[in-house]
Tab-separated table of C-alpha atoms and ligand atoms in Angstrom:
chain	number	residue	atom	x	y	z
A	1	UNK	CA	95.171	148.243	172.250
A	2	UNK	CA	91.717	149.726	172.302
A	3	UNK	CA	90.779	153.298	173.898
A	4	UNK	CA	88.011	152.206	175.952
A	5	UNK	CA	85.156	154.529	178.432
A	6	UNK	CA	83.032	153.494	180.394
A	7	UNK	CA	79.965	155.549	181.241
A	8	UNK	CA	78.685	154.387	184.714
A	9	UNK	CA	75.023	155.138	185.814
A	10	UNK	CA	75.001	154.394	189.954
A	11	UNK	CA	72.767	155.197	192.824
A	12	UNK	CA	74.749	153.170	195.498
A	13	UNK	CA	77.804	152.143	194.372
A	14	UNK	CA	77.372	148.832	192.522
A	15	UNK	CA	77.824	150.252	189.020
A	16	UNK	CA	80.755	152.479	189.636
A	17	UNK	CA	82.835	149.196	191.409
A	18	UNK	CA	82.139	146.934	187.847
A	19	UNK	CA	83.009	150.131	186.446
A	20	UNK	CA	86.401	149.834	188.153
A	21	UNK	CA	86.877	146.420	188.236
A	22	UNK	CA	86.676	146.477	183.964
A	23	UNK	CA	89.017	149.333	184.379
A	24	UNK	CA	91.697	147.483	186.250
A	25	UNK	CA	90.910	143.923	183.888
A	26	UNK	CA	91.166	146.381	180.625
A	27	UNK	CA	94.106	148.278	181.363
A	28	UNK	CA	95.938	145.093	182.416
A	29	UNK	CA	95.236	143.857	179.278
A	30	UNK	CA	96.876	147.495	177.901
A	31	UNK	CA	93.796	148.817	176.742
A	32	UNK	CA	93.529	152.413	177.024
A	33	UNK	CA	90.934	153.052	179.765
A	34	UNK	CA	88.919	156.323	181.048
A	35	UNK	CA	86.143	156.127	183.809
A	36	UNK	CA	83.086	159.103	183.065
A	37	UNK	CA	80.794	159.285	186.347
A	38	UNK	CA	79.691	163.104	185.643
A	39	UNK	CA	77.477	163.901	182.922
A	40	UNK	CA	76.051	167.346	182.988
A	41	UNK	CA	77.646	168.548	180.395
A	42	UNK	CA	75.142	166.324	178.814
A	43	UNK	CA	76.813	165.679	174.816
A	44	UNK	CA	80.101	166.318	175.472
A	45	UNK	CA	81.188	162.808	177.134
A	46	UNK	CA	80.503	161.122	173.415
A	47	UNK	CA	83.009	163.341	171.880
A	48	UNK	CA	86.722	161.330	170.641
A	49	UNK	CA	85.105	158.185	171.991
A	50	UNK	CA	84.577	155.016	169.636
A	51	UNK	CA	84.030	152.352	172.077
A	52	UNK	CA	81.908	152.379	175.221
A	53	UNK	CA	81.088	150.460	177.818
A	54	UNK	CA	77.895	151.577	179.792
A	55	UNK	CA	77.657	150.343	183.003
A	56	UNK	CA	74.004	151.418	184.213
A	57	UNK	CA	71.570	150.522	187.264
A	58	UNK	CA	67.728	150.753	187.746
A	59	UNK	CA	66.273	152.922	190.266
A	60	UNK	CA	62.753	154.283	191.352
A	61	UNK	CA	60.441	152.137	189.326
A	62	UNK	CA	62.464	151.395	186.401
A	63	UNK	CA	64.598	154.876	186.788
A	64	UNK	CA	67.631	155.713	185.497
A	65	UNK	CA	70.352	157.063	188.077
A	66	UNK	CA	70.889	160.956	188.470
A	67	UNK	CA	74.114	161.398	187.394
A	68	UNK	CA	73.314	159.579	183.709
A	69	UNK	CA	69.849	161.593	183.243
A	70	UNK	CA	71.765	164.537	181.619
A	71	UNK	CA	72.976	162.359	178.839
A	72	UNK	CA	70.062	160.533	178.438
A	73	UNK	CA	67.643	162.955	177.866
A	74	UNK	CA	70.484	164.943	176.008
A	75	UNK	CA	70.468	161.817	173.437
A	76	UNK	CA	66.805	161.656	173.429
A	77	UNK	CA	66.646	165.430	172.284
A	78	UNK	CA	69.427	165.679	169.811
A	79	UNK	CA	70.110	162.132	168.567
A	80	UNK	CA	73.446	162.808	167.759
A	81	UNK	CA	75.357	160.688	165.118
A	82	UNK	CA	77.110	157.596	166.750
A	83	UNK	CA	77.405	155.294	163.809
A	84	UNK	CA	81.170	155.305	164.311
A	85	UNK	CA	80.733	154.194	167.985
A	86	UNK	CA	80.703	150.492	169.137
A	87	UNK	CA	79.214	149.854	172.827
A	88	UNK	CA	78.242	147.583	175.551
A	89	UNK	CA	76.003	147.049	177.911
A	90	UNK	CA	76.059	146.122	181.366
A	91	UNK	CA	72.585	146.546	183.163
A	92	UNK	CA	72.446	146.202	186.992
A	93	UNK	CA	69.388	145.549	188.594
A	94	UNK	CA	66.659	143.290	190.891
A	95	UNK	CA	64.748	140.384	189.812
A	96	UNK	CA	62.089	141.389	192.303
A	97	UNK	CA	61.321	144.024	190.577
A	98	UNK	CA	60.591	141.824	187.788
A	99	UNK	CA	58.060	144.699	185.836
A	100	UNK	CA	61.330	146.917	185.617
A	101	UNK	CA	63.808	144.429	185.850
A	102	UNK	CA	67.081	146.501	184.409
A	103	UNK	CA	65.074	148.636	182.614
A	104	UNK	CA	67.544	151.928	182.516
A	105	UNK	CA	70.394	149.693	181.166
A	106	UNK	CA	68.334	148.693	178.649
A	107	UNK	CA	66.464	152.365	178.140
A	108	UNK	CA	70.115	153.357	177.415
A	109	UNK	CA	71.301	150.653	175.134
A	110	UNK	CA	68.214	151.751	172.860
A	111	UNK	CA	69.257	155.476	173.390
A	112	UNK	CA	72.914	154.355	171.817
A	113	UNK	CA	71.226	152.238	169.172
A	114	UNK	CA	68.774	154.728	167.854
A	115	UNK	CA	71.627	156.815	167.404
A	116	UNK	CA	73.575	154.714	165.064
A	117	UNK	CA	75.679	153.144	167.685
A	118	UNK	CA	76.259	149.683	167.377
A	119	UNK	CA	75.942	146.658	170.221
A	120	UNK	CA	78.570	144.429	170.507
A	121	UNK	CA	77.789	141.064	171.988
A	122	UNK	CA	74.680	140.549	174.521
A	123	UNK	CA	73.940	143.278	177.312
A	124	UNK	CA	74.619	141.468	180.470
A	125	UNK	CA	72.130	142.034	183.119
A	126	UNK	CA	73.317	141.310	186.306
A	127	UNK	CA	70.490	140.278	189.331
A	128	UNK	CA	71.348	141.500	192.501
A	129	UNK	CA	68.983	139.285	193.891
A	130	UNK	CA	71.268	135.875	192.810
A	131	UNK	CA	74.550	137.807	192.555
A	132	UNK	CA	76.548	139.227	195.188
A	133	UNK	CA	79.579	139.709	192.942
A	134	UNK	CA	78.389	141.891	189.940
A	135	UNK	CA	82.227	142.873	189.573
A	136	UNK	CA	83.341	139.097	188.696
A	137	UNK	CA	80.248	138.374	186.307
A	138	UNK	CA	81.638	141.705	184.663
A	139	UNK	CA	85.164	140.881	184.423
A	140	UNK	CA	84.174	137.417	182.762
A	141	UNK	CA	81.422	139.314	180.630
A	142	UNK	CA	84.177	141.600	179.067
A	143	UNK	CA	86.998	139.333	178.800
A	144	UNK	CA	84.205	137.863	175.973
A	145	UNK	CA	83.224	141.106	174.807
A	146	UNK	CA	86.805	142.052	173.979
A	147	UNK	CA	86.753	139.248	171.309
A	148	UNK	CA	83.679	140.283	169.713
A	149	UNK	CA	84.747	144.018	168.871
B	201	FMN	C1	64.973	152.029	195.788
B	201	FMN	C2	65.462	151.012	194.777
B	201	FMN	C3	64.749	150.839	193.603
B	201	FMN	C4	65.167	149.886	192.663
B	201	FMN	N1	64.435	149.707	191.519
B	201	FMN	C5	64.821	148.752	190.623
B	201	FMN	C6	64.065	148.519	189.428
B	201	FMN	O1	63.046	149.147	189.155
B	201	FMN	N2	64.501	147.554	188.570
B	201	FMN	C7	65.615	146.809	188.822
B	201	FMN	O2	65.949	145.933	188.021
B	201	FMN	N3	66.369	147.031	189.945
B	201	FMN	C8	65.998	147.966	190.833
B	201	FMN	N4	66.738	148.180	191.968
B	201	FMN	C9	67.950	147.370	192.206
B	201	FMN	C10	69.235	148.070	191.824
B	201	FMN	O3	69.290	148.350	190.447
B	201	FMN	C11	70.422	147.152	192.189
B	201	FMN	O4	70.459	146.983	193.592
B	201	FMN	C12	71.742	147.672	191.684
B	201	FMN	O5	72.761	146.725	191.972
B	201	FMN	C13	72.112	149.006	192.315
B	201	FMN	O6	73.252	149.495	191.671
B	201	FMN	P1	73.910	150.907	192.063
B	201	FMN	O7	74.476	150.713	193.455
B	201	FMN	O8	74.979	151.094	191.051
B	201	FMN	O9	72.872	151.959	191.985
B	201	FMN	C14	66.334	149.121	192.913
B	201	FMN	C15	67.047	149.330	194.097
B	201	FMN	C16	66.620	150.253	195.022
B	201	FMN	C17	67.404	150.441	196.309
């Protein structure tokens, strides 16, 4: 059993339901699961947490959501020490948008990395352009990802 959060960057909804659909696949499979929407307290999410799952969308012209900007730019600033941390990535985004295609998933799976963090498996980025079920690409994603930690 694994304590597992997931950070989840959302506009409109798509990122917080793969958020819960990993939720409800990980704690079937007993992991130890906690959900973090809310980041103004910028740092303080990271603490106690060795394995995250970000699940992030692109907004604007290759923005990232509100509600994740805090931690971002919190990151950015203090590069705290996360070489103890193991993460994932799920980016959400548009094809059609194909200059900025995902762009905040991946701005914040470089944030984690230059911080010491380290990737396990491939980010998935997840089209919403060819895929109307980003929760069941996820679920199939991290089933895969569990293997690799
Ligand atoms: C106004 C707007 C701007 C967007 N800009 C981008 C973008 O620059 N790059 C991208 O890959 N997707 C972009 N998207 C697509 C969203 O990332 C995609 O629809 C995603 O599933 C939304 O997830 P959310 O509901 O969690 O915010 C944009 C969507 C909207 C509505």
């Amino acid at each position: 059993m694994t304590d597992i959060v997931i950070f989840v960057g959302t506009e409109s909804g798509n990122a917080q339901m793969v958020g819960e659909a990993l939720n409800d696949e990980l704690s079937r499979l007993d992991h130890d699961v906690e959900i973090i929407e809310e980041f103004d307290d910028g740092l303080a999410v990271l603490d106690g947490h060795e394995t995250v799952i970000i699940s992030c969308s692109t907004h604007g012209l290759g923005e990232l959501p509100d509600n994740i900007i805090p931690l971002f730019e919190a990151m950015e600033q203090e590069k705290p020490d996360l070489s103890h941390m193991k993460y994932g990535v799920i980016a959400l985004g548009d094809q059609t948008y194909s200059d900025t295609f995902c762009k905040a998933g991946k701005d914040m799976d470089d944030i984690f990395a230059a911080c010491g963090a380290k990737r396990v498996g491939d980010r998935l980025e997840v089209d919403a352009c060819t895929q109307p079920l980003p929760d069941e690409e996820a679920i199939d994603w991290v089933k895969e990802w569990l293997t690799l930690l």
